[in-house]
């Protein structure tokens, strides 16, 4: 994308398409008259008559036939009441524009930045949200249709109509775009069919990412996992013809390797449920069971771009969960990497087994804080719906810090309790230290709580994204399919620590 480093006016901008925000009370919009002088007085009549909607996230397209070398159309995007406007509303407004631009195959735009400002949001903040929102909305889902011959379009030219400091505007737009691009990468990973994304493929992807940003990367194969005794991930992998992988990426932004944040991702590339087989309808969509891994990789991409002064280690356990004569079974007793034994009661509760070993490994790599991200349970969807990520924690302070990041990105996270009696049920087994499926009542808590057993006192947050990682229908920030949820929040957490 070419983001033009030169401030433009309505007259000097050279795009065919101009993007303008319209707020409910025109008299409160700064410098509206500059625009109406340019466009002509009729614009005020139309706005007054309601021909141009000021309703939040509603777009009105008007052709422009005035005197200008390039301008052909204007997209007015409604922003609603000025005093109700939030960063999230603005981000979503830009995403709505992004979707419309995509649908109309527009790839070259100019944005009148000031039209989106309020007392709370100055042009730099608007530029950031524009960079994020427009690029999130513009996302294209890959298609494998052989009949489609339409070339893909990209948003590849952006200019700013602004009187603010153009360097600041451009820099903020670029950072917003870095965030959106990473989310879009995560979306694409999630949307990949499982025959095209095995654990080996995911590890190759991670290696490539690490190489682009000069990050340290380590990939452990099956033999290496056997040598280490990673019984969790290996048991889940037993039924598969595909090898498992444990992926570790390190980003060192401080002189010493201390105060390390660990991101741990569930990278189950397909979840059939194993012998506790999923019903046929429940299995479709399980290509997205690596959404946690995608979130972690997306966050590492942002960190690789923005280079904060923080230390981060990402660990992803990856395998599929299949059936065969060699697959693990309910009633198996397995020994995890940290030495704890687990009675397997349900092979469909596989994510927690994979994550547990990855958590232990992250701690060994020096993680002082742990956040695991996983499409872990259907229970979180029953509890919170498809638009809220469920959380658990063992550390109030760390969770508060995390929530600041989540609020900033607008990604809804809601914490559930994890009580001593919940832990007792996870630890209840006649033959082992833990069991992997204490029951269906409140099972989001058991799933996350099981992973928490492997934090062993390290401050830890669990994020169950089973509901939020994959959208069943188009939503405010993008299309149906992988959402890339938590990419932005994880990266923002690191960024906030940097300040
Ligand atoms: N991958 C699933 C969870 C899931 C469900 C993700 C729906 C996305 C959408 C997970 O491995 C699983 O099967 N969990 C079981 C746990 C149960 C056996 C205790 C579940 O939620 O039913
Ligand atoms: Zn499962
Ligand atoms: Zn799963």
Coordinates of C-alpha atoms in Angstrom, one line a residue, residues 20-228:
X20 CA -15.8 11.8 4.9
X21 CA -17.3 11.3 8.3
X22 CA -20.6 12.9 9.1
X23 CA -21.8 13.5 12.7
X24 CA -25.4 14.2 13.8
X25 CA -24.8 17.8 14.6
X26 CA -23.2 19.4 11.7
X27 CA -22.6 22.7 13.6
X28 CA -20.3 20.7 15.8
X29 CA -18.2 19.4 13.0
X30 CA -15.0 21.4 12.7
X31 CA -14.4 23.1 9.4
X32 CA -17.4 21.7 7.7
X33 CA -17.7 24.9 5.8
X34 CA -14.3 24.3 4.1
X35 CA -16.0 21.2 2.6
X36 CA -19.3 22.8 1.8
X37 CA -17.4 25.7 0.1
X38 CA -15.6 23.1 -2.0
X39 CA -18.7 20.9 -2.8
X40 CA -21.3 23.6 -3.0
X41 CA -24.2 24.7 -0.8
X42 CA -26.4 21.8 -2.0
X43 CA -24.5 19.5 0.3
X44 CA -26.0 21.3 3.3
X45 CA -29.5 21.0 1.9
X46 CA -29.0 17.2 1.4
X47 CA -27.6 16.7 4.8
X48 CA -30.4 18.7 6.4
X49 CA -33.0 16.7 4.4
X50 CA -31.5 13.5 5.7
X51 CA -30.3 12.4 2.2
X52 CA -26.9 11.8 3.8
X53 CA -27.4 9.6 6.8
X54 CA -25.6 10.5 10.0
X55 CA -26.7 7.2 11.6
X56 CA -23.7 5.3 13.0
X57 CA -21.9 3.2 10.4
X58 CA -24.4 4.0 7.6
X59 CA -22.8 4.9 4.3
X60 CA -24.1 7.3 1.7
X61 CA -22.4 7.3 -1.7
X62 CA -22.7 10.5 -3.8
X63 CA -21.3 11.1 -7.2
X64 CA -19.2 14.2 -7.7
X65 CA -19.5 16.1 -10.9
X66 CA -18.0 19.4 -9.8
X67 CA -14.8 20.9 -11.0
X68 CA -12.0 18.6 -10.0
X69 CA -9.3 16.7 -11.9
X70 CA -10.0 13.3 -10.4
X71 CA -12.8 13.2 -7.8
X72 CA -15.8 11.1 -8.9
X73 CA -17.5 10.0 -5.7
X74 CA -17.7 10.7 -2.0
X75 CA -18.4 8.1 0.7
X76 CA -20.1 9.7 3.6
X77 CA -20.0 7.5 6.7
X78 CA -22.4 8.3 9.5
X79 CA -20.8 8.6 12.9
X80 CA -24.0 9.2 15.1
X81 CA -23.9 11.5 18.1
X82 CA -20.6 13.1 18.7
X83 CA -20.8 12.6 22.4
X84 CA -21.5 8.9 22.1
X85 CA -18.6 8.2 19.8
X86 CA -16.1 5.7 21.0
X87 CA -12.8 4.4 19.5
X88 CA -14.6 1.2 18.8
X89 CA -17.4 2.9 17.0
X90 CA -14.9 4.8 14.9
X91 CA -12.9 1.6 14.1
X92 CA -16.2 -0.1 13.1
X93 CA -17.2 2.9 11.0
X94 CA -13.9 2.6 9.0
X95 CA -14.4 -1.1 8.7
X96 CA -17.8 -0.6 7.2
X97 CA -16.2 1.7 4.7
X98 CA -13.5 -0.9 4.0
X99 CA -16.2 -3.5 3.2
X100 CA -17.9 -1.1 0.8
X101 CA -14.7 -0.2 -0.9
X102 CA -13.9 -3.9 -1.3
X103 CA -17.4 -4.6 -2.7
X104 CA -17.0 -1.7 -5.2
X105 CA -13.4 -2.7 -6.0
X106 CA -12.1 0.7 -5.1
X107 CA -8.4 0.6 -4.3
X108 CA -7.4 4.3 -4.3
X109 CA -8.9 6.7 -1.7
X110 CA -8.4 10.0 0.1
X111 CA -9.6 10.5 3.7
X112 CA -10.7 13.8 5.1
X113 CA -9.2 13.1 8.5
X114 CA -10.6 16.0 10.4
X115 CA -14.3 15.1 9.7
X116 CA -13.8 12.1 12.0
X117 CA -12.4 14.1 15.0
X118 CA -14.2 15.0 18.2
X119 CA -12.9 16.6 21.4
X120 CA -11.7 13.1 22.4
X121 CA -10.2 12.0 19.1
X122 CA -7.7 14.0 17.3
X123 CA -6.4 13.4 13.8
X124 CA -3.6 11.0 14.9
X125 CA -6.0 8.8 16.7
X126 CA -8.4 8.9 13.8
X127 CA -5.6 7.9 11.5
X128 CA -4.7 4.9 13.6
X129 CA -8.3 3.7 13.7
X130 CA -8.6 4.3 10.0
X131 CA -5.5 2.2 9.3
X132 CA -6.9 -0.5 11.4
X133 CA -10.6 -0.4 10.5
X134 CA -10.3 0.1 6.7
X135 CA -7.8 -2.8 6.4
X136 CA -9.9 -5.1 8.6
X137 CA -13.0 -4.3 6.6
X138 CA -11.2 -4.8 3.3
X139 CA -10.2 -8.4 4.2
X140 CA -10.8 -10.9 1.5
X141 CA -11.5 -14.6 2.2
X142 CA -9.5 -16.9 0.0
X143 CA -11.6 -19.0 -2.4
X144 CA -10.8 -22.2 -4.2
X145 CA -13.5 -21.8 -6.8
X146 CA -12.1 -22.8 -10.2
X147 CA -14.8 -20.7 -12.0
X148 CA -13.9 -17.4 -10.5
X149 CA -11.7 -15.3 -12.7
X150 CA -12.1 -12.0 -10.9
X151 CA -8.8 -10.5 -9.9
X152 CA -8.5 -9.7 -6.2
X153 CA -8.4 -6.0 -5.3
X154 CA -6.4 -4.4 -2.6
X155 CA -6.5 -1.1 -0.9
X156 CA -3.3 0.3 -2.4
X157 CA -3.4 4.1 -2.5
X158 CA -4.2 6.3 0.5
X159 CA -4.0 10.1 0.7
X160 CA -5.0 12.3 3.6
X161 CA -6.8 15.6 3.4
X162 CA -5.5 17.2 6.5
X163 CA -4.0 20.3 8.1
X164 CA -2.5 18.3 10.9
X165 CA 1.1 17.1 11.0
X166 CA 1.2 14.7 8.1
X167 CA 4.1 12.6 9.5
X168 CA 2.1 11.9 12.6
X169 CA -1.0 11.1 10.6
X170 CA 0.9 8.7 8.3
X171 CA 2.8 7.0 11.1
X172 CA -0.4 6.3 13.0
X173 CA -2.2 5.0 9.9
X174 CA 0.7 2.7 9.3
X175 CA 0.6 1.3 12.8
X176 CA -3.1 0.7 12.5
X177 CA -2.4 -1.1 9.3
X178 CA 0.2 -3.3 10.9
X179 CA -2.4 -4.4 13.5
X180 CA -5.0 -5.1 10.8
X181 CA -2.6 -6.9 8.6
X182 CA -1.6 -9.3 11.4
X183 CA -5.3 -9.9 12.2
X184 CA -5.9 -10.6 8.5
X185 CA -3.0 -13.1 8.4
X186 CA -4.5 -14.9 11.4
X187 CA -7.9 -15.0 9.7
X188 CA -6.4 -16.6 6.6
X189 CA -4.6 -19.2 8.7
X190 CA -7.9 -20.1 10.5
X191 CA -9.8 -20.3 7.2
X192 CA -7.3 -22.7 5.6
X193 CA -8.7 -26.1 5.0
X194 CA -7.2 -28.8 7.3
X195 CA -5.7 -30.7 4.4
X196 CA -3.7 -27.6 3.5
X197 CA -2.6 -26.7 7.1
X198 CA -1.0 -29.5 9.0
X199 CA 1.1 -29.1 12.1
X200 CA 4.2 -29.2 9.8
X201 CA 2.7 -26.4 7.6
X202 CA 1.9 -24.3 10.7
X203 CA 5.5 -24.7 11.9
X204 CA 6.8 -23.7 8.4
X205 CA 4.6 -20.7 8.5
X206 CA 5.9 -19.7 12.0
X207 CA 9.5 -20.2 10.8
X208 CA 8.9 -17.9 7.9
X209 CA 7.4 -15.3 10.1
X210 CA 10.3 -15.5 12.5
X211 CA 12.8 -15.1 9.7
X212 CA 11.0 -12.1 8.3
X213 CA 11.3 -10.3 11.6
X214 CA 14.6 -11.8 12.7
X215 CA 13.1 -13.6 15.7
X216 CA 14.5 -16.7 17.3
X217 CA 12.5 -19.8 16.4
X218 CA 12.7 -23.4 17.4
X219 CA 10.6 -26.2 16.0
X220 CA 10.5 -29.5 17.9
X221 CA 9.5 -32.6 15.9
X222 CA 7.9 -35.9 17.1
X223 CA 11.2 -37.6 18.1
X224 CA 12.3 -34.5 20.0
X225 CA 8.9 -34.4 21.9
X226 CA 9.3 -38.1 22.7
X227 CA 12.8 -37.5 24.1
X228 CA 11.4 -34.7 26.3

